[in-house]
mmCIF file of C-alpha atoms in Angstrom:
data_model
loop_
_atom_site.group_PDB
_atom_site.id
_atom_site.type_symbol
_atom_site.label_atom_id
_atom_site.label_comp_id
_atom_site.label_asym_id
_atom_site.label_seq_id
_atom_site.Cartn_x
_atom_site.Cartn_y
_atom_site.Cartn_z
ATOM 1 C CA MET A 19 0.305 -175.806 -199.939
ATOM 2 C CA ASN A 20 -1.137 -172.047 -200.281
ATOM 3 C CA LEU A 21 -4.496 -171.229 -200.884
ATOM 4 C CA VAL A 22 -7.041 -168.467 -200.900
ATOM 5 C CA ARG A 23 -10.938 -168.321 -199.080
ATOM 6 C CA SER A 24 -12.978 -168.243 -202.864
ATOM 7 C CA CYS A 25 -11.493 -171.577 -203.699
ATOM 8 C CA SER A 26 -11.915 -173.211 -199.995
ATOM 9 C CA PHE A 27 -13.155 -176.730 -200.679
ATOM 10 C CA ALA A 28 -11.581 -180.073 -201.784
ATOM 11 C CA LEU A 29 -10.805 -180.952 -205.315
ATOM 12 C CA PRO A 30 -11.167 -184.069 -206.353
ATOM 13 C CA LEU A 31 -7.837 -185.761 -207.921
ATOM 14 C CA GLY A 32 -7.910 -187.092 -211.260
ATOM 15 C CA ARG A 33 -11.104 -184.605 -212.494
ATOM 16 C CA SER A 34 -11.349 -181.481 -213.663
ATOM 17 C CA ILE A 35 -13.316 -178.758 -211.330
ATOM 18 C CA ILE A 36 -13.800 -175.099 -212.168
ATOM 19 C CA CYS A 37 -12.762 -172.498 -210.242
ATOM 20 C CA GLY A 38 -11.934 -169.769 -212.685
ATOM 21 C CA SER A 39 -10.309 -173.105 -213.877
ATOM 22 C CA ALA A 40 -8.482 -176.452 -212.810
ATOM 23 C CA ARG A 41 -6.435 -178.973 -214.418
ATOM 24 C CA SER A 42 -5.548 -182.546 -212.255
ATOM 25 C CA THR A 43 -4.249 -185.589 -212.672
ATOM 26 C CA SER A 44 -4.327 -189.058 -210.708
ATOM 27 C CA SER A 45 -2.252 -187.663 -207.947
ATOM 28 C CA SER A 46 -2.064 -183.996 -207.885
ATOM 29 C CA ALA A 47 -4.042 -180.885 -209.182
ATOM 30 C CA THR A 48 -3.170 -177.439 -210.004
ATOM 31 C CA LEU A 49 -6.098 -175.052 -209.101
ATOM 32 C CA LEU A 50 -6.577 -171.573 -210.752
ATOM 33 C CA CYS A 51 -8.088 -168.782 -209.589
ATOM 34 C CA GLY A 52 -7.290 -165.437 -211.523
ATOM 35 C CA SER A 53 -3.657 -164.907 -212.076
ATOM 36 C CA SER A 54 -2.787 -167.351 -210.154
ATOM 37 C CA SER A 55 -2.205 -170.804 -209.324
ATOM 38 C CA TYR A 56 -2.508 -173.353 -206.539
ATOM 39 C CA HIS A 57 -0.954 -177.216 -206.610
ATOM 40 C CA ILE A 58 -2.656 -179.701 -204.596
ATOM 41 C CA THR A 59 -0.916 -183.022 -204.051
ATOM 42 C CA ALA A 60 -3.292 -185.691 -203.175
ATOM 43 C CA ALA A 61 -1.365 -185.430 -198.910
ATOM 44 C CA ASP A 62 -3.242 -182.154 -199.327
ATOM 45 C CA ASN A 63 -6.741 -182.069 -201.052
ATOM 46 C CA LYS A 64 -7.272 -184.898 -197.786
ATOM 47 C CA GLN A 65 -6.504 -182.022 -195.195
ATOM 48 C CA LEU A 66 -9.442 -179.706 -197.379
ATOM 49 C CA PRO A 67 -13.136 -179.023 -196.383
ATOM 50 C CA ARG A 68 -15.362 -181.137 -197.581
ATOM 51 C CA ARG A 69 -19.049 -180.516 -198.143
ATOM 52 C CA HIS A 70 -21.343 -182.471 -194.724
ATOM 53 C CA PHE A 71 -24.830 -182.499 -195.852
ATOM 54 C CA SER A 72 -27.264 -185.425 -194.709
ATOM 55 C CA GLN A 73 -29.336 -186.727 -197.069
ATOM 56 C CA SER A 74 -33.451 -186.705 -197.127
ATOM 57 C CA SER A 75 -36.398 -187.843 -198.997
ATOM 58 C CA ARG A 76 -38.310 -185.575 -197.433
ATOM 59 C CA SER A 77 -38.562 -182.025 -198.784
ATOM 60 C CA ASN A 78 -35.406 -180.349 -200.245
ATOM 61 C CA MET A 79 -35.912 -177.073 -197.845
ATOM 62 C CA LYS A 80 -32.635 -176.504 -197.194
ATOM 63 C CA PHE A 81 -30.604 -172.962 -197.654
ATOM 64 C CA VAL A 82 -27.534 -172.072 -198.893
ATOM 65 C CA GLN A 83 -26.058 -168.598 -199.798
ATOM 66 C CA PHE A 84 -23.221 -169.058 -202.273
ATOM 67 C CA THR A 85 -20.895 -167.111 -205.106
ATOM 68 C CA ALA A 86 -20.001 -169.221 -208.290
ATOM 69 C CA GLY A 87 -17.344 -167.672 -210.973
ATOM 70 C CA SER A 88 -18.150 -164.045 -209.291
ATOM 71 C CA SER A 89 -17.913 -162.264 -206.005
ATOM 72 C CA GLU A 90 -21.836 -162.383 -206.474
ATOM 73 C CA GLN A 91 -23.665 -163.508 -203.931
ATOM 74 C CA ARG A 92 -26.243 -165.792 -205.374
ATOM 75 C CA LEU A 93 -29.184 -167.606 -202.789
ATOM 76 C CA GLY A 94 -30.834 -171.374 -203.417
ATOM 77 C CA VAL A 95 -31.646 -174.467 -202.956
ATOM 78 C CA LEU A 96 -29.926 -177.427 -202.017
ATOM 79 C CA SER A 97 -30.533 -180.820 -203.681
ATOM 80 C CA GLN A 98 -31.481 -183.663 -201.323
ATOM 81 C CA ASP A 99 -27.943 -185.021 -201.744
ATOM 82 C CA GLY A 100 -26.592 -182.065 -201.798
ATOM 83 C CA SER A 101 -24.779 -182.885 -204.991
ATOM 84 C CA LYS A 102 -26.518 -179.762 -207.180
ATOM 85 C CA ILE A 103 -27.798 -176.411 -206.063
ATOM 86 C CA SER A 104 -30.950 -174.471 -207.530
ATOM 87 C CA ASP A 105 -30.428 -170.691 -208.166
ATOM 88 C CA ILE A 106 -34.010 -168.870 -206.504
ATOM 89 C CA SER A 107 -31.851 -165.556 -206.872
ATOM 90 C CA GLU A 108 -34.044 -164.319 -209.199
ATOM 91 C CA HIS A 109 -37.065 -164.909 -207.714
ATOM 92 C CA PHE A 110 -36.645 -163.881 -204.088
ATOM 93 C CA GLY A 111 -33.390 -161.982 -204.091
ATOM 94 C CA SER A 112 -29.965 -163.183 -203.116
ATOM 95 C CA ASP A 113 -29.665 -163.592 -199.782
ATOM 96 C CA LEU A 114 -31.610 -165.784 -197.145
ATOM 97 C CA LYS A 115 -32.935 -162.106 -195.096
ATOM 98 C CA ALA A 116 -34.662 -160.830 -198.330
ATOM 99 C CA LEU A 117 -36.652 -164.466 -198.897
ATOM 100 C CA ILE A 118 -37.790 -164.884 -195.873
ATOM 101 C CA ARG A 119 -38.924 -161.524 -195.271
ATOM 102 C CA SER A 120 -40.399 -161.864 -198.477
ATOM 103 C CA GLY A 121 -43.400 -164.304 -197.254
ATOM 104 C CA ALA A 122 -43.031 -166.874 -199.834
ATOM 105 C CA THR A 123 -44.363 -170.131 -198.596
ATOM 106 C CA LEU A 124 -42.485 -173.420 -199.273
ATOM 107 C CA GLU A 125 -44.799 -174.658 -202.339
ATOM 108 C CA ALA A 126 -43.963 -170.889 -203.746
ATOM 109 C CA ILE A 127 -40.254 -171.510 -203.051
ATOM 110 C CA LYS A 128 -39.976 -175.233 -204.115
ATOM 111 C CA GLN A 129 -42.030 -174.573 -207.205
ATOM 112 C CA LYS A 130 -39.450 -171.821 -208.617
ATOM 113 C CA ALA A 131 -37.046 -173.867 -207.293
ATOM 114 C CA ALA A 132 -38.059 -176.727 -209.519
ATOM 115 C CA GLN A 133 -37.582 -174.176 -212.348
ATOM 116 C CA ALA A 134 -34.239 -173.087 -211.639
ATOM 117 C CA LYS A 135 -31.151 -173.188 -212.716
ATOM 118 C CA GLN A 136 -28.917 -175.810 -211.516
ATOM 119 C CA LEU A 137 -25.459 -175.505 -210.818
ATOM 120 C CA SER A 138 -22.651 -178.122 -209.222
ATOM 121 C CA ALA A 139 -22.260 -178.056 -205.482
ATOM 122 C CA LYS A 140 -18.444 -178.888 -206.828
ATOM 123 C CA ASP A 141 -18.804 -175.450 -208.642
ATOM 124 C CA VAL A 142 -19.473 -172.933 -205.687
ATOM 125 C CA THR A 143 -18.692 -171.483 -203.027
ATOM 126 C CA LEU A 144 -20.191 -171.610 -199.534
ATOM 127 C CA LEU A 145 -21.015 -168.652 -197.611
ATOM 128 C CA SER A 146 -22.801 -168.568 -194.584
ATOM 129 C CA PRO A 147 -26.457 -169.281 -195.025
ATOM 130 C CA VAL A 148 -27.542 -165.972 -193.024
ATOM 131 C CA THR A 149 -24.656 -163.273 -193.722
ATOM 132 C CA ASN A 150 -27.054 -160.054 -192.516
ATOM 133 C CA PRO A 151 -28.584 -160.360 -189.262
ATOM 134 C CA GLN A 152 -29.660 -157.375 -187.871
ATOM 135 C CA LYS A 153 -29.046 -159.444 -184.620
ATOM 136 C CA ILE A 154 -27.071 -162.234 -183.279
ATOM 137 C CA LEU A 155 -28.044 -163.067 -179.690
ATOM 138 C CA CYS A 156 -26.727 -165.863 -177.749
ATOM 139 C CA VAL A 157 -27.333 -167.920 -174.903
ATOM 140 C CA GLY A 158 -24.452 -168.623 -172.192
ATOM 141 C CA LEU A 159 -24.726 -170.874 -169.643
ATOM 142 C CA ASN A 160 -27.629 -173.122 -171.100
ATOM 143 C CA TYR A 161 -26.070 -176.642 -171.331
ATOM 144 C CA ARG A 162 -26.480 -178.416 -167.563
ATOM 145 C CA GLY A 163 -22.661 -180.684 -168.307
ATOM 146 C CA HIS A 164 -21.533 -176.645 -169.099
ATOM 147 C CA CYS A 165 -22.035 -175.536 -165.856
ATOM 148 C CA GLU A 166 -20.759 -178.223 -164.244
ATOM 149 C CA GLU A 167 -18.039 -177.979 -166.306
ATOM 150 C CA GLN A 168 -16.616 -174.546 -164.314
ATOM 151 C CA ASN A 169 -18.723 -175.161 -161.297
ATOM 152 C CA LYS A 170 -21.800 -172.878 -161.145
ATOM 153 C CA PRO A 171 -25.422 -173.294 -160.298
ATOM 154 C CA ILE A 172 -27.938 -174.251 -163.025
ATOM 155 C CA PRO A 173 -29.112 -170.731 -164.175
ATOM 156 C CA LYS A 174 -32.681 -169.319 -162.985
ATOM 157 C CA GLU A 175 -33.171 -166.969 -166.121
ATOM 158 C CA PRO A 176 -30.926 -166.722 -169.838
ATOM 159 C CA MET A 177 -27.526 -165.352 -169.615
ATOM 160 C CA PHE A 178 -27.306 -163.112 -172.799
ATOM 161 C CA PHE A 179 -25.356 -161.304 -174.849
ATOM 162 C CA SER A 180 -24.373 -160.041 -178.235
ATOM 163 C CA LYS A 181 -21.985 -161.079 -181.297
ATOM 164 C CA TYR A 182 -21.635 -158.306 -183.773
ATOM 165 C CA ALA A 183 -22.654 -159.746 -187.910
ATOM 166 C CA THR A 184 -19.256 -158.935 -188.699
ATOM 167 C CA ALA A 185 -18.038 -161.723 -186.808
ATOM 168 C CA ILE A 186 -19.611 -164.367 -189.307
ATOM 169 C CA VAL A 187 -17.891 -166.285 -192.025
ATOM 170 C CA GLY A 188 -18.895 -168.813 -193.537
ATOM 171 C CA PRO A 189 -18.558 -173.258 -193.378
ATOM 172 C CA TYR A 190 -15.577 -173.650 -194.538
ATOM 173 C CA ASP A 191 -13.128 -170.238 -194.153
ATOM 174 C CA GLY A 192 -11.003 -169.674 -191.827
ATOM 175 C CA VAL A 193 -11.103 -168.570 -187.936
ATOM 176 C CA ILE A 194 -8.527 -165.710 -187.664
ATOM 177 C CA ALA A 195 -6.124 -166.429 -184.661
ATOM 178 C CA HIS A 196 -5.897 -162.550 -183.508
ATOM 179 C CA LYS A 197 -2.878 -161.145 -182.384
ATOM 180 C CA ILE A 198 -4.170 -159.502 -179.643
ATOM 181 C CA THR A 199 -5.060 -162.833 -177.907
ATOM 182 C CA ASP A 200 -3.484 -166.138 -177.056
ATOM 183 C CA GLN A 201 -6.753 -168.006 -175.445
ATOM 184 C CA ILE A 202 -9.311 -168.636 -178.567
ATOM 185 C CA ASP A 203 -11.822 -171.765 -177.694
ATOM 186 C CA TRP A 204 -14.592 -173.506 -179.391
ATOM 187 C CA GLU A 205 -18.044 -173.958 -178.410
ATOM 188 C CA VAL A 206 -20.586 -175.866 -180.728
ATOM 189 C CA GLU A 207 -23.873 -174.494 -181.145
ATOM 190 C CA LEU A 208 -27.358 -174.808 -182.058
ATOM 191 C CA ALA A 209 -28.855 -171.633 -183.691
ATOM 192 C CA VAL A 210 -31.851 -170.687 -184.533
ATOM 193 C CA ILE A 211 -32.923 -168.573 -187.558
ATOM 194 C CA ILE A 212 -36.261 -165.969 -187.098
ATOM 195 C CA GLY A 213 -38.646 -165.770 -189.557
ATOM 196 C CA LYS A 214 -41.196 -163.033 -188.991
ATOM 197 C CA GLU A 215 -41.194 -160.234 -186.422
ATOM 198 C CA ALA A 216 -41.659 -160.903 -182.888
ATOM 199 C CA LYS A 217 -42.822 -159.094 -179.439
ATOM 200 C CA HIS A 218 -44.276 -160.051 -176.903
ATOM 201 C CA VAL A 219 -44.531 -163.189 -177.956
ATOM 202 C CA SER A 220 -45.970 -166.276 -175.418
ATOM 203 C CA ARG A 221 -43.892 -169.362 -175.249
ATOM 204 C CA ALA A 222 -47.463 -171.479 -176.382
ATOM 205 C CA ASN A 223 -46.790 -170.192 -179.697
ATOM 206 C CA ALA A 224 -43.571 -169.137 -180.096
ATOM 207 C CA MET A 225 -41.868 -171.758 -182.661
ATOM 208 C CA ASP A 226 -44.442 -170.412 -184.977
ATOM 209 C CA TYR A 227 -41.705 -168.190 -185.830
ATOM 210 C CA VAL A 228 -38.510 -169.994 -186.260
ATOM 211 C CA PHE A 229 -37.472 -170.033 -190.040
ATOM 212 C CA GLY A 230 -35.193 -172.881 -189.403
ATOM 213 C CA TYR A 231 -32.081 -174.108 -187.864
ATOM 214 C CA THR A 232 -28.199 -173.869 -188.943
ATOM 215 C CA VAL A 233 -24.602 -174.950 -187.495
ATOM 216 C CA ALA A 234 -22.710 -172.395 -185.287
ATOM 217 C CA GLN A 235 -18.905 -172.265 -183.302
ATOM 218 C CA ASP A 236 -19.211 -169.267 -181.055
ATOM 219 C CA ILE A 237 -15.807 -168.794 -181.287
ATOM 220 C CA SER A 238 -14.532 -166.658 -177.923
ATOM 221 C CA ALA A 239 -11.281 -165.505 -176.419
ATOM 222 C CA ARG A 240 -11.205 -166.204 -173.081
ATOM 223 C CA ASP A 241 -9.115 -163.064 -171.831
ATOM 224 C CA TRP A 242 -11.132 -160.555 -173.410
ATOM 225 C CA GLN A 243 -14.200 -162.379 -172.449
ATOM 226 C CA LYS A 244 -13.290 -162.936 -168.474
ATOM 227 C CA THR A 245 -9.882 -161.112 -167.286
ATOM 228 C CA ARG A 246 -10.401 -157.794 -170.308
ATOM 229 C CA ASN A 247 -12.667 -155.276 -171.142
ATOM 230 C CA GLY A 248 -13.906 -154.397 -168.179
ATOM 231 C CA GLY A 249 -15.331 -158.511 -168.296
ATOM 232 C CA GLN A 250 -17.639 -157.631 -170.579
ATOM 233 C CA PHE A 251 -18.161 -160.334 -173.371
ATOM 234 C CA LEU A 252 -18.419 -158.198 -176.229
ATOM 235 C CA ILE A 253 -14.826 -158.411 -177.445
ATOM 236 C CA GLY A 254 -13.819 -161.627 -176.890
ATOM 237 C CA LYS A 255 -17.007 -162.688 -178.553
ATOM 238 C CA SER A 256 -17.245 -160.547 -181.854
ATOM 239 C CA MET A 257 -14.075 -160.395 -182.867
ATOM 240 C CA ASP A 258 -13.452 -160.773 -186.848
ATOM 241 C CA SER A 259 -14.556 -164.064 -187.986
ATOM 242 C CA PHE A 260 -15.788 -165.724 -184.474
ATOM 243 C CA CYS A 261 -19.576 -166.477 -185.909
ATOM 244 C CA PRO A 262 -18.876 -169.198 -188.651
ATOM 245 C CA LEU A 263 -22.159 -171.000 -189.433
ATOM 246 C CA GLY A 264 -23.432 -172.986 -191.603
ATOM 247 C CA PRO A 265 -23.909 -175.048 -193.741
ATOM 248 C CA ALA A 266 -27.303 -174.669 -194.969
ATOM 249 C CA VAL A 267 -30.394 -173.234 -193.139
ATOM 250 C CA VAL A 268 -32.380 -175.961 -192.521
ATOM 251 C CA HIS A 269 -35.966 -175.457 -192.949
ATOM 252 C CA LYS A 270 -38.063 -176.338 -188.973
ATOM 253 C CA SER A 271 -40.399 -178.716 -191.581
ATOM 254 C CA LEU A 272 -37.237 -180.705 -191.514
ATOM 255 C CA VAL A 273 -36.413 -180.908 -188.220
ATOM 256 C CA ALA A 274 -38.924 -183.376 -186.553
ATOM 257 C CA ASP A 275 -37.699 -181.943 -182.840
ATOM 258 C CA PRO A 276 -34.901 -179.304 -182.383
ATOM 259 C CA HIS A 277 -34.590 -179.891 -178.960
ATOM 260 C CA ASN A 278 -33.206 -183.450 -179.260
ATOM 261 C CA LEU A 279 -30.408 -183.163 -181.797
ATOM 262 C CA VAL A 280 -26.747 -184.905 -181.681
ATOM 263 C CA ILE A 281 -24.411 -182.216 -180.863
ATOM 264 C CA THR A 282 -20.149 -182.492 -181.771
ATOM 265 C CA CYS A 283 -17.354 -181.002 -181.989
ATOM 266 C CA SER A 284 -14.566 -182.215 -182.544
ATOM 267 C CA VAL A 285 -10.474 -180.096 -183.041
ATOM 268 C CA ASN A 286 -8.159 -181.766 -185.387
ATOM 269 C CA GLY A 287 -10.283 -185.364 -185.133
ATOM 270 C CA VAL A 288 -10.256 -185.832 -181.955
ATOM 271 C CA GLN A 289 -13.873 -184.816 -180.101
ATOM 272 C CA LYS A 290 -14.195 -182.520 -177.690
ATOM 273 C CA GLN A 291 -17.623 -181.692 -177.062
ATOM 274 C CA LYS A 292 -20.637 -183.954 -177.128
ATOM 275 C CA GLY A 293 -23.587 -183.534 -175.862
ATOM 276 C CA ASN A 294 -27.557 -183.310 -177.126
ATOM 277 C CA THR A 295 -29.832 -180.046 -177.657
ATOM 278 C CA SER A 296 -32.205 -182.514 -174.966
ATOM 279 C CA GLU A 297 -29.755 -181.006 -172.433
ATOM 280 C CA LEU A 298 -30.694 -177.244 -172.800
ATOM 281 C CA VAL A 299 -32.039 -175.479 -169.730
ATOM 282 C CA PHE A 300 -34.204 -172.686 -171.619
ATOM 283 C CA ARG A 301 -35.767 -174.373 -174.540
ATOM 284 C CA ILE A 302 -36.373 -172.543 -177.988
ATOM 285 C CA ASP A 303 -39.616 -171.193 -176.833
ATOM 286 C CA ASP A 304 -38.307 -170.026 -173.699
ATOM 287 C CA ILE A 305 -35.628 -167.869 -174.721
ATOM 288 C CA ILE A 306 -38.344 -166.436 -177.704
ATOM 289 C CA GLU A 307 -40.452 -165.582 -175.493
ATOM 290 C CA ARG A 308 -38.558 -163.839 -172.405
ATOM 291 C CA VAL A 309 -36.436 -161.906 -175.424
ATOM 292 C CA THR A 310 -39.455 -160.862 -177.056
ATOM 293 C CA GLN A 311 -41.196 -159.107 -174.025
ATOM 294 C CA SER A 312 -38.134 -156.220 -174.001
ATOM 295 C CA ILE A 313 -36.430 -156.174 -177.354
ATOM 296 C CA THR A 314 -38.088 -157.297 -181.037
ATOM 297 C CA LEU A 315 -37.140 -159.887 -182.832
ATOM 298 C CA LEU A 316 -36.804 -159.668 -186.798
ATOM 299 C CA PRO A 317 -36.583 -161.514 -189.583
ATOM 300 C CA GLY A 318 -33.225 -163.666 -190.189
ATOM 301 C CA ASP A 319 -32.000 -162.598 -186.604
ATOM 302 C CA VAL A 320 -29.625 -165.377 -185.051
ATOM 303 C CA ILE A 321 -30.277 -167.091 -181.712
ATOM 304 C CA LEU A 322 -26.935 -169.377 -180.458
ATOM 305 C CA THR A 323 -28.906 -171.638 -177.677
ATOM 306 C CA GLY A 324 -25.861 -172.005 -176.314
ATOM 307 C CA THR A 325 -23.078 -174.784 -175.812
ATOM 308 C CA PRO A 326 -22.520 -178.207 -174.413
ATOM 309 C CA ALA A 327 -19.272 -179.603 -171.770
ATOM 310 C CA GLY A 328 -16.177 -179.584 -172.982
ATOM 311 C CA VAL A 329 -14.691 -176.173 -173.701
ATOM 312 C CA GLY A 330 -10.815 -175.601 -174.210
ATOM 313 C CA MET A 331 -10.696 -173.617 -171.019
ATOM 314 C CA HIS A 332 -11.868 -175.408 -168.481
ATOM 315 C CA ARG A 333 -10.074 -178.597 -169.547
ATOM 316 C CA SER A 334 -7.126 -179.434 -167.443
ATOM 317 C CA PRO A 335 -4.631 -177.986 -168.114
ATOM 318 C CA PRO A 336 -6.724 -175.390 -170.852
ATOM 319 C CA GLU A 337 -6.023 -176.016 -174.123
ATOM 320 C CA PHE A 338 -6.673 -172.900 -176.865
ATOM 321 C CA LEU A 339 -6.974 -173.132 -180.200
ATOM 322 C CA LYS A 340 -3.884 -172.751 -182.523
ATOM 323 C CA VAL A 341 -2.881 -171.815 -186.175
ATOM 324 C CA GLY A 342 -2.953 -175.058 -188.608
ATOM 325 C CA ASP A 343 -6.058 -176.572 -185.854
ATOM 326 C CA VAL A 344 -8.760 -177.678 -187.323
ATOM 327 C CA ILE A 345 -12.647 -177.497 -185.938
ATOM 328 C CA ASP A 346 -15.229 -179.637 -187.221
ATOM 329 C CA SER A 347 -18.644 -179.010 -185.748
ATOM 330 C CA GLU A 348 -21.657 -180.944 -186.546
ATOM 331 C CA ILE A 349 -25.295 -181.631 -185.724
ATOM 332 C CA GLU A 350 -27.713 -184.457 -186.049
ATOM 333 C CA SER A 351 -29.797 -183.117 -189.227
ATOM 334 C CA LEU A 352 -28.176 -179.786 -190.106
ATOM 335 C CA GLY A 353 -24.579 -181.451 -191.301
ATOM 336 C CA LYS A 354 -21.007 -180.685 -190.331
ATOM 337 C CA ILE A 355 -18.999 -177.040 -190.649
ATOM 338 C CA LYS A 356 -15.364 -177.133 -190.970
ATOM 339 C CA ASN A 357 -12.604 -173.931 -189.953
ATOM 340 C CA SER A 358 -9.132 -174.144 -189.945
ATOM 341 C CA VAL A 359 -7.190 -171.596 -187.691
ATOM 342 C CA VAL A 360 -5.844 -169.557 -190.019
ATOM 343 C CA ALA A 361 -2.900 -166.415 -189.029
ATOM 344 C CA ASP A 362 -3.649 -162.730 -188.141
ATOM 345 C CA GLN A 363 -2.500 -161.082 -191.266
#
């Protein structure tokens, strides 16, 4: 099966779904995108990524970035059941960072979303909910189990490193198996999205600077992280496509306790990681306080808070991702992302 990135969602068989155009029967479908067509069988359809959003009876402040019928990025609010997207781009701009910087209240956003044009979630392509952060800050060795699996002591202060924004891809995009590495590993993580400029913030009010949360994969090339590039993390962590995010940024008002969320990662349907954010060595408020004593955090900045035990590098024997593998990353209350490993072109 050959699919293009802009059409990376499941096509229900026996129904017509528009992505350019499509036609289908009960057992197969033909997806038309531009001048190309892609024939999808029932077996293929089972392998395609589907959107995973938990339903909620509470306010629907779950923000997505998407395209619909063109390459133009749009900003939307997801409905409670995940079936509809209210396009709020005309009111707040086409990206989440613009909305955050506008200082709009939740009530104002709700009012505009209620009046906005609604699209079916089936008819859009979801992008990363954050595409242009000024910083992606990461915390290493921040789960006790992850320290223990590599026989390292629990750190007394956080180990910070960074990823480039060009590593970001969407919740259902491919992770590239770059030709220069054969040690690509998975790391599911809770991502924190900063809501306002933060400098010299105290732990007591640090959570006031959080806008929301999303699911992240801190994909890592272990050879480049550990033994090449002088042992510096930057290249091993920042290769193109090494930071899938999504499916939505869930506003902090919908997350009762970000330090009590089940977090899991599976590869090809086999669970590799299962933990809880209660296991964080350094909590979100502590991280923000420490960072902002010397680095200013800006609206839309992303903090990856670390990964639980179960990464491939520390298994016996070590396990690494290969072309065709499918990574499912899920966090309670935030949703699931699904990324396939694709060949380097």
